[in-house]
mmCIF file of C-alpha atoms in Angstrom:
data_model
loop_
_atom_site.group_PDB
_atom_site.id
_atom_site.type_symbol
_atom_site.label_atom_id
_atom_site.label_comp_id
_atom_site.label_asym_id
_atom_site.label_seq_id
_atom_site.Cartn_x
_atom_site.Cartn_y
_atom_site.Cartn_z
ATOM 1 C CA UNK A 1 95.114 105.290 120.741
ATOM 2 C CA UNK A 2 96.781 104.917 117.362
ATOM 3 C CA UNK A 3 94.486 105.465 114.369
ATOM 4 C CA UNK A 4 95.691 104.223 110.982
ATOM 5 C CA UNK A 5 93.800 104.743 107.727
ATOM 6 C CA UNK A 6 94.535 103.075 104.393
ATOM 7 C CA UNK A 7 93.148 104.410 101.119
ATOM 8 C CA UNK A 8 93.827 103.791 97.456
ATOM 9 C CA UNK A 9 93.150 107.317 96.191
ATOM 10 C CA UNK A 10 93.252 106.430 92.465
ATOM 11 C CA UNK A 11 94.987 109.753 91.873
ATOM 12 C CA UNK A 12 95.834 111.981 94.816
ATOM 13 C CA UNK A 13 94.829 115.174 93.042
ATOM 14 C CA UNK A 14 91.432 113.717 92.193
ATOM 15 C CA UNK A 15 90.836 112.614 95.794
ATOM 16 C CA UNK A 16 91.656 116.065 97.127
ATOM 17 C CA UNK A 17 89.354 117.717 94.612
ATOM 18 C CA UNK A 18 86.609 115.458 96.000
ATOM 19 C CA UNK A 19 87.215 116.656 99.564
ATOM 20 C CA UNK A 20 89.741 114.254 101.093
ATOM 21 C CA UNK A 21 91.428 117.059 103.070
ATOM 22 C CA UNK A 22 88.157 117.842 104.859
ATOM 23 C CA UNK A 23 87.676 114.168 105.684
ATOM 24 C CA UNK A 24 91.165 113.957 107.172
ATOM 25 C CA UNK A 25 90.369 116.870 109.476
ATOM 26 C CA UNK A 26 87.217 115.087 110.650
ATOM 27 C CA UNK A 27 88.587 111.544 110.965
ATOM 28 C CA UNK A 28 91.984 112.655 112.348
ATOM 29 C CA UNK A 29 94.059 109.533 111.710
ATOM 30 C CA UNK A 30 97.593 109.530 113.067
ATOM 31 C CA UNK A 31 98.894 107.730 109.978
ATOM 32 C CA UNK A 32 97.396 107.632 106.484
ATOM 33 C CA UNK A 33 98.674 105.037 104.036
ATOM 34 C CA UNK A 34 97.989 106.088 100.440
ATOM 35 C CA UNK A 35 98.180 103.979 97.312
ATOM 36 C CA UNK A 36 98.003 104.740 93.603
ATOM 37 C CA UNK A 37 98.845 108.401 94.074
ATOM 38 C CA UNK A 38 99.633 108.769 90.339
ATOM 39 C CA UNK A 39 101.824 111.846 90.664
ATOM 40 C CA UNK A 40 105.462 112.872 90.385
ATOM 41 C CA UNK A 41 107.321 114.732 93.109
ATOM 42 C CA UNK A 42 107.596 117.864 90.973
ATOM 43 C CA UNK A 43 103.792 118.006 90.705
ATOM 44 C CA UNK A 44 103.087 117.789 94.441
ATOM 45 C CA UNK A 45 101.658 121.132 95.503
ATOM 46 C CA UNK A 46 102.094 122.167 99.136
ATOM 47 C CA UNK A 47 98.504 121.273 100.038
ATOM 48 C CA UNK A 48 99.139 117.717 98.845
ATOM 49 C CA UNK A 49 102.608 117.432 100.336
ATOM 50 C CA UNK A 50 101.634 118.718 103.787
ATOM 51 C CA UNK A 51 97.848 118.886 104.234
ATOM 52 C CA UNK A 52 96.942 120.521 107.529
ATOM 53 C CA UNK A 53 98.874 118.912 110.390
ATOM 54 C CA UNK A 54 100.116 115.933 108.357
ATOM 55 C CA UNK A 55 103.561 115.638 106.816
ATOM 56 C CA UNK A 56 103.686 113.720 103.563
ATOM 57 C CA UNK A 57 106.244 111.162 102.420
ATOM 58 C CA UNK A 58 106.052 109.541 98.999
ATOM 59 C CA UNK A 59 107.487 106.820 96.798
ATOM 60 C CA UNK A 60 106.742 107.723 93.186
ATOM 61 C CA UNK A 61 106.642 105.438 90.183
ATOM 62 C CA UNK A 62 109.131 106.267 87.460
ATOM 63 C CA UNK A 63 106.284 106.105 84.939
ATOM 64 C CA UNK A 64 104.196 109.288 85.009
ATOM 65 C CA UNK A 65 100.582 108.986 86.094
ATOM 66 C CA UNK A 66 101.100 105.472 87.434
ATOM 67 C CA UNK A 67 101.059 103.696 90.797
ATOM 68 C CA UNK A 68 102.984 105.310 93.682
ATOM 69 C CA UNK A 69 102.415 105.214 97.438
ATOM 70 C CA UNK A 70 102.480 107.739 100.242
ATOM 71 C CA UNK A 71 102.258 108.267 103.980
ATOM 72 C CA UNK A 72 100.709 111.189 105.839
ATOM 73 C CA UNK A 73 102.081 111.372 109.386
ATOM 74 C CA UNK A 74 100.815 113.492 112.268
ATOM 75 C CA UNK A 75 103.769 112.401 114.385
ATOM 76 C CA UNK A 76 107.302 112.361 112.949
ATOM 77 C CA UNK A 77 108.896 109.025 112.177
ATOM 78 C CA UNK A 78 112.457 108.157 113.084
ATOM 79 C CA UNK A 79 112.980 106.818 109.574
ATOM 80 C CA UNK A 80 111.080 106.603 106.291
ATOM 81 C CA UNK A 81 112.298 104.208 103.604
ATOM 82 C CA UNK A 82 111.042 103.211 100.158
ATOM 83 C CA UNK A 83 111.097 99.929 98.290
ATOM 84 C CA UNK A 84 111.966 96.323 99.062
ATOM 85 C CA UNK A 85 115.316 96.057 97.231
ATOM 86 C CA UNK A 86 113.658 94.772 94.068
ATOM 87 C CA UNK A 87 114.485 97.016 91.081
ATOM 88 C CA UNK A 88 111.604 95.795 88.885
ATOM 89 C CA UNK A 89 108.906 96.783 91.353
ATOM 90 C CA UNK A 90 110.662 99.519 93.283
ATOM 91 C CA UNK A 91 110.570 101.452 89.996
ATOM 92 C CA UNK A 92 106.770 101.243 90.203
ATOM 93 C CA UNK A 93 106.580 102.932 93.631
ATOM 94 C CA UNK A 94 104.862 100.197 95.623
ATOM 95 C CA UNK A 95 106.375 100.146 99.130
ATOM 96 C CA UNK A 96 106.930 102.888 101.716
ATOM 97 C CA UNK A 97 107.639 102.263 105.397
ATOM 98 C CA UNK A 98 107.865 104.504 108.451
ATOM 99 C CA UNK A 99 109.600 103.472 111.685
ATOM 100 C CA UNK A 100 108.995 104.598 115.260
ATOM 101 C CA UNK A 101 110.341 102.999 118.459
ATOM 102 C CA UNK A 102 109.011 99.445 118.397
ATOM 103 C CA UNK A 103 106.617 100.038 115.481
ATOM 104 C CA UNK A 104 106.736 100.071 111.675
ATOM 105 C CA UNK A 105 103.833 100.980 109.389
ATOM 106 C CA UNK A 106 104.025 100.168 105.675
ATOM 107 C CA UNK A 107 101.946 101.519 102.800
ATOM 108 C CA UNK A 108 101.861 98.839 100.100
ATOM 109 C CA UNK A 109 100.275 98.727 96.664
ATOM 110 C CA UNK A 110 100.351 95.233 95.212
ATOM 111 C CA UNK A 111 100.017 94.911 91.436
ATOM 112 C CA UNK A 112 96.803 94.116 89.643
ATOM 113 C CA UNK A 113 96.870 91.457 86.964
ATOM 114 C CA UNK A 114 93.528 92.355 85.459
ATOM 115 C CA UNK A 115 94.926 93.931 82.283
ATOM 116 C CA UNK A 116 96.209 90.623 80.910
ATOM 117 C CA UNK A 117 98.550 87.691 81.320
ATOM 118 C CA UNK A 118 101.738 89.768 81.166
ATOM 119 C CA UNK A 119 100.710 91.784 84.210
ATOM 120 C CA UNK A 120 99.386 88.695 85.964
ATOM 121 C CA UNK A 121 102.805 87.096 85.617
ATOM 122 C CA UNK A 122 104.362 90.308 86.928
ATOM 123 C CA UNK A 123 101.969 90.101 89.862
ATOM 124 C CA UNK A 124 103.186 86.605 90.669
ATOM 125 C CA UNK A 125 106.796 87.822 90.529
ATOM 126 C CA UNK A 126 105.910 90.624 92.919
ATOM 127 C CA UNK A 127 104.209 88.216 95.331
ATOM 128 C CA UNK A 128 107.332 86.052 95.413
ATOM 129 C CA UNK A 129 109.582 89.040 96.258
ATOM 130 C CA UNK A 130 107.061 90.483 98.692
ATOM 131 C CA UNK A 131 106.690 87.182 100.534
ATOM 132 C CA UNK A 132 110.442 87.069 101.139
ATOM 133 C CA UNK A 133 110.409 90.693 102.283
ATOM 134 C CA UNK A 134 107.537 90.329 104.746
ATOM 135 C CA UNK A 135 108.982 87.072 106.041
ATOM 136 C CA UNK A 136 112.088 89.040 107.007
ATOM 137 C CA UNK A 137 109.857 91.540 108.824
ATOM 138 C CA UNK A 138 108.212 88.713 110.736
ATOM 139 C CA UNK A 139 111.622 87.345 111.737
ATOM 140 C CA UNK A 140 112.556 90.805 113.002
ATOM 141 C CA UNK A 141 109.311 90.906 114.967
ATOM 142 C CA UNK A 142 110.073 87.563 116.618
ATOM 143 C CA UNK A 143 113.685 88.471 117.366
ATOM 144 C CA UNK A 144 113.206 92.051 118.595
ATOM 145 C CA UNK A 145 109.530 92.511 119.433
ATOM 146 C CA UNK A 146 109.062 95.223 116.801
ATOM 147 C CA UNK A 147 105.471 95.316 115.585
ATOM 148 C CA UNK A 148 104.535 95.813 111.927
ATOM 149 C CA UNK A 149 101.313 96.922 110.241
ATOM 150 C CA UNK A 150 101.202 96.608 106.435
ATOM 151 C CA UNK A 151 98.324 98.648 105.046
ATOM 152 C CA UNK A 152 97.187 98.924 101.497
ATOM 153 C CA UNK A 153 95.540 97.638 98.385
ATOM 154 C CA UNK A 154 96.589 93.988 98.126
ATOM 155 C CA UNK A 155 94.489 93.387 94.975
ATOM 156 C CA UNK A 156 93.393 89.968 96.279
ATOM 157 C CA UNK A 157 90.061 89.018 97.818
ATOM 158 C CA UNK A 158 90.924 86.190 100.172
ATOM 159 C CA UNK A 159 87.720 84.173 100.548
ATOM 160 C CA UNK A 160 84.227 83.889 99.110
ATOM 161 C CA UNK A 161 82.949 86.116 101.912
ATOM 162 C CA UNK A 162 85.201 88.902 100.616
ATOM 163 C CA UNK A 163 83.379 89.717 97.391
ATOM 164 C CA UNK A 164 79.807 89.806 96.206
ATOM 165 C CA UNK A 165 80.042 87.877 92.951
ATOM 166 C CA UNK A 166 82.582 85.226 93.910
ATOM 167 C CA UNK A 167 81.264 82.540 91.568
ATOM 168 C CA UNK A 168 81.632 84.826 88.579
ATOM 169 C CA UNK A 169 85.214 85.766 89.493
ATOM 170 C CA UNK A 170 86.816 82.382 90.081
ATOM 171 C CA UNK A 171 88.910 82.780 86.915
ATOM 172 C CA UNK A 172 89.586 86.496 87.266
ATOM 173 C CA UNK A 173 92.676 88.237 88.625
ATOM 174 C CA UNK A 174 92.199 89.149 92.257
ATOM 175 C CA UNK A 175 90.333 85.933 93.084
ATOM 176 C CA UNK A 176 92.434 83.289 91.382
ATOM 177 C CA UNK A 177 93.164 80.125 93.389
ATOM 178 C CA UNK A 178 96.908 80.791 93.259
ATOM 179 C CA UNK A 179 96.483 84.320 94.649
ATOM 180 C CA UNK A 180 94.150 83.211 97.411
ATOM 181 C CA UNK A 181 96.461 80.344 98.367
ATOM 182 C CA UNK A 182 99.368 82.783 98.553
ATOM 183 C CA UNK A 183 97.406 85.019 100.937
ATOM 184 C CA UNK A 184 96.415 82.013 103.044
ATOM 185 C CA UNK A 185 100.112 81.181 103.299
ATOM 186 C CA UNK A 186 100.840 84.714 104.538
ATOM 187 C CA UNK A 187 98.378 84.158 107.376
ATOM 188 C CA UNK A 188 98.649 80.461 108.150
ATOM 189 C CA UNK A 189 102.360 79.810 107.632
ATOM 190 C CA UNK A 190 104.053 83.181 108.095
ATOM 191 C CA UNK A 191 101.904 84.259 111.044
ATOM 192 C CA UNK A 192 100.492 87.572 109.823
ATOM 193 C CA UNK A 193 97.036 88.634 110.999
ATOM 194 C CA UNK A 194 94.187 90.039 108.900
ATOM 195 C CA UNK A 195 93.184 92.692 111.431
ATOM 196 C CA UNK A 196 89.775 93.569 110.002
ATOM 197 C CA UNK A 197 88.786 89.892 109.920
ATOM 198 C CA UNK A 198 89.977 89.472 113.500
ATOM 199 C CA UNK A 199 87.498 92.169 114.513
ATOM 200 C CA UNK A 200 84.720 91.270 112.059
ATOM 201 C CA UNK A 201 85.038 87.588 111.140
ATOM 202 C CA UNK A 202 81.618 87.294 109.513
ATOM 203 C CA UNK A 203 81.148 90.677 107.822
ATOM 204 C CA UNK A 204 80.106 90.512 104.168
ATOM 205 C CA UNK A 205 78.755 93.530 102.268
ATOM 206 C CA UNK A 206 79.829 95.990 104.949
ATOM 207 C CA UNK A 207 83.415 94.739 104.567
ATOM 208 C CA UNK A 208 83.870 95.698 100.902
ATOM 209 C CA UNK A 209 86.455 98.374 100.133
ATOM 210 C CA UNK A 210 86.438 98.533 96.320
ATOM 211 C CA UNK A 211 83.724 98.770 93.676
ATOM 212 C CA UNK A 212 84.110 98.700 89.903
ATOM 213 C CA UNK A 213 83.210 101.890 88.084
ATOM 214 C CA UNK A 214 81.278 99.804 85.570
ATOM 215 C CA UNK A 215 77.545 99.347 85.803
ATOM 216 C CA UNK A 216 76.017 100.142 89.185
ATOM 217 C CA UNK A 217 78.525 98.216 91.274
ATOM 218 C CA UNK A 218 78.758 100.829 94.023
ATOM 219 C CA UNK A 219 75.021 101.575 94.124
ATOM 220 C CA UNK A 220 74.232 97.847 94.362
ATOM 221 C CA UNK A 221 77.212 97.152 96.670
ATOM 222 C CA UNK A 222 78.741 94.639 94.273
ATOM 223 C CA UNK A 223 82.118 95.056 95.909
ATOM 224 C CA UNK A 224 85.381 93.399 96.879
ATOM 225 C CA UNK A 225 87.420 93.470 100.082
ATOM 226 C CA UNK A 226 90.934 93.978 98.730
ATOM 227 C CA UNK A 227 92.259 96.657 101.121
ATOM 228 C CA UNK A 228 93.817 95.380 104.337
ATOM 229 C CA UNK A 229 95.654 96.044 107.550
ATOM 230 C CA UNK A 230 97.866 92.960 107.897
ATOM 231 C CA UNK A 231 99.865 92.974 111.111
ATOM 232 C CA UNK A 232 102.146 91.088 113.435
ATOM 233 C CA UNK A 233 100.225 89.332 116.214
ATOM 234 C CA UNK A 234 101.085 91.693 119.071
ATOM 235 C CA UNK A 235 99.654 94.875 117.604
ATOM 236 C CA UNK A 236 96.870 92.964 115.849
ATOM 237 C CA UNK A 237 95.635 91.896 119.289
ATOM 238 C CA UNK A 238 95.489 95.566 120.296
ATOM 239 C CA UNK A 239 93.100 96.538 117.496
ATOM 240 C CA UNK A 240 89.750 97.454 118.980
ATOM 241 C CA UNK A 241 87.713 99.208 116.277
ATOM 242 C CA UNK A 242 87.535 99.164 112.475
ATOM 243 C CA UNK A 243 85.487 101.251 110.078
ATOM 244 C CA UNK A 244 85.063 101.484 106.309
ATOM 245 C CA UNK A 245 83.939 104.913 105.166
ATOM 246 C CA UNK A 246 81.761 104.407 102.108
ATOM 247 C CA UNK A 247 80.589 108.001 101.844
ATOM 248 C CA UNK A 248 81.573 110.518 100.697
ATOM 249 C CA UNK A 249 83.536 108.871 97.902
ATOM 250 C CA UNK A 250 87.082 109.972 97.157
ATOM 251 C CA UNK A 251 87.974 107.171 94.731
ATOM 252 C CA UNK A 252 86.751 103.731 93.700
ATOM 253 C CA UNK A 253 88.077 102.513 97.074
ATOM 254 C CA UNK A 254 86.835 103.400 100.558
ATOM 255 C CA UNK A 255 89.123 104.408 103.445
ATOM 256 C CA UNK A 256 89.734 101.585 105.905
ATOM 257 C CA UNK A 257 90.491 102.854 109.419
ATOM 258 C CA UNK A 258 91.540 100.758 112.409
ATOM 259 C CA UNK A 259 92.205 101.988 115.953
ATOM 260 C CA UNK A 260 94.929 100.314 118.016
ATOM 261 C CA UNK A 261 95.783 100.583 121.690
ATOM 262 C CA UNK A 262 99.405 101.674 121.370
ATOM 263 C CA UNK A 263 100.330 103.769 124.384
ATOM 264 C CA UNK A 264 103.945 104.492 123.373
ATOM 265 C CA UNK A 265 102.705 106.388 120.327
ATOM 266 C CA UNK A 266 100.869 108.865 122.543
ATOM 267 C CA UNK A 267 104.178 110.211 123.814
ATOM 268 C CA UNK A 268 105.327 111.389 120.384
ATOM 269 C CA UNK A 269 104.495 115.016 119.743
ATOM 270 C CA UNK A 270 102.456 115.898 116.671
ATOM 271 C CA UNK A 271 104.191 117.508 113.735
ATOM 272 C CA UNK A 272 103.828 121.266 114.041
#
């Protein structure tokens, strides 16, 4: 079994203060994809860089206290690489990939446009670059058989079923028609698979992964499903269990964990 968890930590230090290390020891994912770590390399203490039996790899934003992604690996990767050859967004620390024989796992943090039109336009620029990048991954999959799993905070709820108050958010970033159409294109034209939806096609409130800190959104489960595992068809078909861990809370997002039948991964020794 291969267990992959994705979590936007909204500050890695904050998440660890809230007990994330203990949760990792209990859940025991093989790979943890982190987003919005909000830390510089010089500030990564040893317990954050290598918690327990996991080895950390990170892509930091140039701007302090902003964005950034990470990977915690229990089994060493052959290669870890950052970015998608796009200077504007690589400077924000949004893409980190790890490669094993026949498998690549990516931690991705797509921009939010909620702060205003300038960032929404930046989001659209990112989506254009990202679409080209993931299309190249899909071509590699079809040519070589390599499987890809892209985990992270995509900052888009795809359909009405994916958020509680969909009528009230039709004109808000994260549920705009253009964003939703782009995500439909990723699935319908480029061939990527929304793994959670493959396993739970009708889930509503239990599928949410993010809740606003305003009001009583979490208490009333007024949430959004904006965190995903999006995969090539071969490994997507091997997913057999998904869980969203609402409690305890480590950030305004919940960890999304999916188990895959991936026998070749079992032969890789854990990091000592």
